[in-house]
PDB file of C-alpha atoms in Angstrom:
ATOM      1  CA  MET A   1     -33.490 -78.320 -72.712  1.00 81.00           C
ATOM      2  CA  GLY A   2     -35.828 -80.351 -69.951  1.00 91.00           C
ATOM      3  CA  LEU A   3     -37.609 -78.825 -67.115  1.00 95.00           C
ATOM      4  CA  ARG A   4     -34.800 -78.668 -64.656  1.00 96.00           C
ATOM      5  CA  ALA A   5     -32.786 -76.434 -66.889  1.00 96.00           C
ATOM      6  CA  GLU A   6     -36.027 -74.238 -67.833  1.00 96.00           C
ATOM      7  CA  MET A   7     -36.757 -73.531 -64.476  1.00 98.00           C
ATOM      8  CA  PRO A   8     -33.748 -74.110 -61.991  1.00 98.00           C
ATOM      9  CA  LEU A   9     -35.497 -72.457 -58.769  1.00 98.00           C
ATOM     10  CA  LEU A  10     -38.650 -75.034 -59.066  1.00 98.00           C
ATOM     11  CA  ALA A  11     -35.694 -77.886 -59.512  1.00 98.00           C
ATOM     12  CA  ARG A  12     -34.060 -77.021 -55.958  1.00 98.00           C
ATOM     13  CA  HIS A  13     -37.377 -77.329 -54.674  1.00 98.00           C
ATOM     14  CA  GLU A  14     -38.102 -80.900 -54.793  1.00 98.00           C
ATOM     15  CA  GLY A  15     -37.537 -83.617 -52.715  1.00 99.00           C
ATOM     16  CA  GLU A  16     -39.579 -83.937 -49.127  1.00 99.00           C
ATOM     17  CA  TRP A  17     -41.039 -80.572 -46.386  1.00 99.00           C
ATOM     18  CA  ALA A  18     -42.980 -80.304 -43.806  1.00 99.00           C
ATOM     19  CA  GLY A  19     -44.186 -77.058 -41.847  1.00 99.00           C
ATOM     20  CA  ARG A  20     -47.377 -75.938 -40.899  1.00 99.00           C
ATOM     21  CA  TYR A  21     -50.270 -74.016 -42.738  1.00 99.00           C
ATOM     22  CA  VAL A  22     -52.308 -70.118 -40.315  1.00 99.00           C
ATOM     23  CA  HIS A  23     -55.295 -69.220 -42.683  1.00 99.00           C
ATOM     24  CA  VAL A  24     -56.101 -66.288 -40.726  1.00 99.00           C
ATOM     25  CA  ASP A  25     -59.426 -63.639 -42.209  1.00 98.00           C
ATOM     26  CA  LYS A  26     -58.847 -59.971 -43.772  1.00 97.00           C
ATOM     27  CA  ASP A  27     -58.344 -58.842 -40.124  1.00 97.00           C
ATOM     28  CA  GLY A  28     -55.704 -60.997 -38.933  1.00 98.00           C
ATOM     29  CA  ALA A  29     -57.949 -63.208 -36.761  1.00 99.00           C
ATOM     30  CA  VAL A  30     -56.866 -66.936 -37.098  1.00 99.00           C
ATOM     31  CA  ILE A  31     -59.532 -69.264 -38.518  1.00 98.00           C
ATOM     32  CA  ASP A  32     -57.395 -72.324 -39.686  1.00 98.00           C
ATOM     33  CA  ARG A  33     -54.316 -73.960 -38.851  1.00 98.00           C
ATOM     34  CA  HIS A  34     -53.015 -77.424 -39.817  1.00 99.00           C
ATOM     35  CA  HIS A  35     -49.916 -79.746 -40.693  1.00 99.00           C
ATOM     36  CA  VAL A  36     -48.574 -80.416 -43.827  1.00 99.00           C
ATOM     37  CA  GLU A  37     -45.771 -82.828 -45.805  1.00 99.00           C
ATOM     38  CA  MET A  38     -45.005 -82.235 -48.955  1.00 99.00           C
ATOM     39  CA  THR A  39     -43.194 -83.822 -51.639  1.00 99.00           C
ATOM     40  CA  CYS A  40     -42.121 -82.099 -54.852  1.00 99.00           C
ATOM     41  CA  ALA A  41     -40.834 -83.819 -57.563  1.00 98.00           C
ATOM     42  CA  ILE A  42     -39.980 -83.193 -61.517  1.00 98.00           C
ATOM     43  CA  LEU A  43     -40.764 -86.356 -63.322  1.00 96.00           C
ATOM     44  CA  ASP A  44     -38.376 -87.096 -66.525  1.00 94.00           C
ATOM     45  CA  ASP A  45     -37.257 -84.280 -66.536  1.00 92.00           C
ATOM     46  CA  ALA A  46     -40.854 -82.936 -68.480  1.00 91.00           C
ATOM     47  CA  VAL A  47     -43.334 -82.985 -65.772  1.00 95.00           C
ATOM     48  CA  TYR A  48     -43.985 -81.566 -62.204  1.00 98.00           C
ATOM     49  CA  HIS A  49     -45.496 -83.282 -59.302  1.00 98.00           C
ATOM     50  CA  GLN A  50     -46.634 -82.677 -55.457  1.00 98.00           C
ATOM     51  CA  THR A  51     -48.815 -84.286 -53.051  1.00 98.00           C
ATOM     52  CA  ASN A  52     -49.106 -82.425 -50.175  1.00 98.00           C
ATOM     53  CA  ARG A  53     -50.716 -84.998 -47.527  1.00 99.00           C
ATOM     54  CA  TYR A  54     -52.532 -82.892 -44.785  1.00 99.00           C
ATOM     55  CA  ARG A  55     -52.540 -83.112 -41.237  1.00 99.00           C
ATOM     56  CA  TRP A  56     -55.384 -81.785 -38.432  1.00 99.00           C
ATOM     57  CA  ASP A  57     -55.035 -81.317 -34.586  1.00 98.00           C
ATOM     58  CA  ASP A  58     -58.552 -82.891 -34.139  1.00 98.00           C
ATOM     59  CA  GLY A  59     -57.664 -85.607 -36.992  1.00 98.00           C
ATOM     60  CA  ARG A  60     -59.037 -84.761 -39.634  1.00 99.00           C
ATOM     61  CA  THR A  61     -56.582 -85.007 -42.481  1.00 99.00           C
ATOM     62  CA  GLU A  62     -56.946 -84.525 -46.921  1.00 98.00           C
ATOM     63  CA  VAL A  63     -53.955 -86.520 -49.585  1.00 98.00           C
ATOM     64  CA  HIS A  64     -54.063 -83.959 -53.047  1.00 97.00           C
ATOM     65  CA  GLU A  65     -52.376 -84.491 -55.693  1.00 96.00           C
ATOM     66  CA  PHE A  66     -51.002 -80.999 -58.233  1.00 95.00           C
ATOM     67  CA  PRO A  67     -49.768 -82.598 -61.658  1.00 96.00           C
ATOM     68  CA  GLY A  68     -48.093 -78.998 -63.520  1.00 96.00           C
ATOM     69  CA  THR A  69     -47.734 -79.169 -67.236  1.00 94.00           C
ATOM     70  CA  TYR A  70     -44.867 -77.392 -68.686  1.00 95.00           C
ATOM     71  CA  LEU A  71     -46.250 -74.408 -71.132  1.00 95.00           C
ATOM     72  CA  GLY A  72     -42.616 -73.691 -72.651  1.00 93.00           C
ATOM     73  CA  GLY A  73     -41.292 -69.607 -71.464  1.00 94.00           C
ATOM     74  CA  GLY A  74     -40.594 -70.777 -68.278  1.00 95.00           C
ATOM     75  CA  ARG A  75     -44.251 -71.206 -67.233  1.00 97.00           C
ATOM     76  CA  CYS A  76     -46.010 -75.016 -65.858  1.00 97.00           C
ATOM     77  CA  GLY A  77     -49.884 -74.580 -65.603  1.00 97.00           C
ATOM     78  CA  PHE A  78     -52.479 -77.360 -63.266  1.00 97.00           C
ATOM     79  CA  ASP A  79     -55.519 -78.392 -63.844  1.00 97.00           C
ATOM     80  CA  THR A  80     -56.912 -80.235 -61.009  1.00 95.00           C
ATOM     81  CA  GLU A  81     -60.608 -81.847 -60.493  1.00 94.00           C
ATOM     82  CA  ARG A  82     -60.261 -78.611 -57.993  1.00 95.00           C
ATOM     83  CA  LEU A  83     -58.015 -75.678 -58.840  1.00 96.00           C
ATOM     84  CA  THR A  84     -56.680 -74.469 -61.767  1.00 98.00           C
ATOM     85  CA  GLY A  85     -53.905 -71.920 -62.130  1.00 98.00           C
ATOM     86  CA  GLN A  86     -50.001 -71.537 -63.562  1.00 98.00           C
ATOM     87  CA  PHE A  87     -47.082 -70.287 -61.958  1.00 98.00           C
ATOM     88  CA  TRP A  88     -43.460 -69.502 -62.738  1.00 98.00           C
ATOM     89  CA  GLU A  89     -40.022 -68.315 -61.607  1.00 98.00           C
ATOM     90  CA  LEU A  90     -39.667 -63.749 -60.971  1.00 98.00           C
ATOM     91  CA  ASP A  91     -36.224 -64.497 -59.812  1.00 97.00           C
ATOM     92  CA  ALA A  92     -33.513 -66.857 -58.507  1.00 97.00           C
ATOM     93  CA  ASP A  93     -35.478 -67.155 -54.983  1.00 98.00           C
ATOM     94  CA  THR A  94     -39.543 -66.831 -55.822  1.00 99.00           C
ATOM     95  CA  ILE A  95     -41.965 -68.621 -57.466  1.00 99.00           C
ATOM     96  CA  TYR A  96     -45.148 -66.803 -58.254  1.00 99.00           C
ATOM     97  CA  LEU A  97     -48.742 -68.497 -58.031  1.00 98.00           C
ATOM     98  CA  THR A  98     -51.703 -67.764 -59.286  1.00 98.00           C
ATOM     99  CA  TRP A  99     -54.849 -69.826 -59.223  1.00 98.00           C
ATOM    100  CA  ARG A 100     -58.574 -71.006 -58.359  1.00 98.00           C
ATOM    101  CA  PHE A 101     -60.750 -72.706 -56.488  1.00 97.00           C
ATOM    102  CA  LYS A 102     -63.502 -74.882 -58.985  1.00 97.00           C
ATOM    103  CA  ALA A 103     -66.176 -74.735 -56.990  1.00 97.00           C
ATOM    104  CA  GLU A 104     -66.015 -70.883 -56.173  1.00 95.00           C
ATOM    105  CA  GLY A 105     -66.221 -69.842 -59.147  1.00 90.00           C
ATOM    106  CA  ASP A 106     -64.332 -66.912 -61.309  1.00 93.00           C
ATOM    107  CA  ASP A 107     -64.750 -63.859 -58.903  1.00 95.00           C
ATOM    108  CA  LEU A 108     -62.013 -65.891 -56.253  1.00 98.00           C
ATOM    109  CA  ARG A 109     -58.528 -66.168 -57.160  1.00 98.00           C
ATOM    110  CA  LEU A 110     -55.716 -66.536 -55.306  1.00 99.00           C
ATOM    111  CA  PHE A 111     -51.760 -65.242 -55.688  1.00 99.00           C
ATOM    112  CA  GLU A 112     -48.989 -67.477 -54.487  1.00 99.00           C
ATOM    113  CA  LEU A 113     -45.139 -65.988 -53.497  1.00 99.00           C
ATOM    114  CA  ILE A 114     -43.242 -69.127 -52.919  1.00 99.00           C
ATOM    115  CA  VAL A 115     -39.395 -68.121 -51.570  1.00 99.00           C
ATOM    116  CA  LEU A 116     -36.651 -70.284 -51.010  1.00 99.00           C
ATOM    117  CA  SER A 117     -33.900 -69.609 -48.610  1.00 99.00           C
ATOM    118  CA  LYS A 118     -30.239 -69.331 -50.225  1.00 98.00           C
ATOM    119  CA  ASP A 119     -29.110 -72.817 -48.407  1.00 98.00           C
ATOM    120  CA  GLY A 120     -32.794 -74.610 -49.618  1.00 98.00           C
ATOM    121  CA  GLY A 121     -33.441 -75.815 -46.267  1.00 99.00           C
ATOM    122  CA  SER A 122     -36.589 -73.563 -45.679  1.00 99.00           C
ATOM    123  CA  ARG A 123     -38.982 -71.316 -47.972  1.00 99.00           C
ATOM    124  CA  SER A 124     -41.837 -69.004 -47.056  1.00 99.00           C
ATOM    125  CA  ARG A 125     -45.785 -69.196 -48.949  1.00 99.00           C
ATOM    126  CA  THR A 126     -47.790 -66.303 -48.548  1.00 99.00           C
ATOM    127  CA  TRP A 127     -51.267 -66.265 -50.684  1.00 99.00           C
ATOM    128  CA  GLN A 128     -54.388 -63.864 -50.913  1.00 99.00           C
ATOM    129  CA  TRP A 129     -57.351 -64.511 -51.802  1.00 99.00           C
ATOM    130  CA  ILE A 130     -59.100 -61.592 -53.330  1.00 98.00           C
ATOM    131  CA  ARG A 131     -62.403 -61.679 -53.780  1.00 98.00           C
ATOM    132  CA  ASN A 132     -63.831 -58.726 -56.348  1.00 96.00           C
ATOM    133  CA  GLY A 133     -60.442 -56.732 -55.975  1.00 96.00           C
ATOM    134  CA  GLU A 134     -60.608 -57.135 -51.797  1.00 98.00           C
ATOM    135  CA  CYS A 135     -58.571 -59.199 -49.868  1.00 98.00           C
ATOM    136  CA  VAL A 136     -60.664 -61.444 -48.263  1.00 98.00           C
ATOM    137  CA  ARG A 137     -58.026 -64.004 -46.090  1.00 98.00           C
ATOM    138  CA  ARG A 138     -54.429 -64.883 -46.309  1.00 99.00           C
ATOM    139  CA  THR A 139     -52.902 -68.202 -45.584  1.00 99.00           C
ATOM    140  CA  LEU A 140     -49.330 -68.348 -43.758  1.00 99.00           C
ATOM    141  CA  ILE A 141     -47.305 -70.907 -44.427  1.00 99.00           C
ATOM    142  CA  ASP A 142     -43.707 -72.087 -43.506  1.00 99.00           C
ATOM    143  CA  GLU A 143     -41.511 -75.741 -44.220  1.00 99.00           C
ATOM    144  CA  ARG A 144     -38.845 -76.967 -43.887  1.00 99.00           C
ATOM    145  CA  ARG A 145     -37.170 -79.555 -46.345  1.00 99.00           C
ATOM    146  CA  THR A 146     -37.030 -83.203 -44.331  1.00 99.00           C
ATOM    147  CA  ALA A 147     -35.510 -84.701 -47.173  1.00 97.00           C
TER     148      ALA A 147
END
């Protein structure tokens, strides 16, 4: 069986996405916001690959690649120079991720839910940044499929 069959919801995320990230502190104050264009792909029905292209209103840009390895049992892992973690499908609409930024150490962990709309045209993503058991930041992301 290939990755698309093992993780059918992940396969529904394949394509081009555009949206906006809003980062808020633990009290809800906005501390950053930026645009994203994202490509999600399953290569050779065996490997997940995501490219995030970020753009801030002040002209800054960043591009990050996220290659994922299928671990079996409906789970994928990723390990880049910046972060490491895993993700899996919770139900027919929701993917769960947990990861950490390597530069931040083990005391900061991130937890994300991605909910895909029934028609596959939009998705909502929420990150919780947990340091030593306390939520110190949240990231809210709304995206629309562009291709």
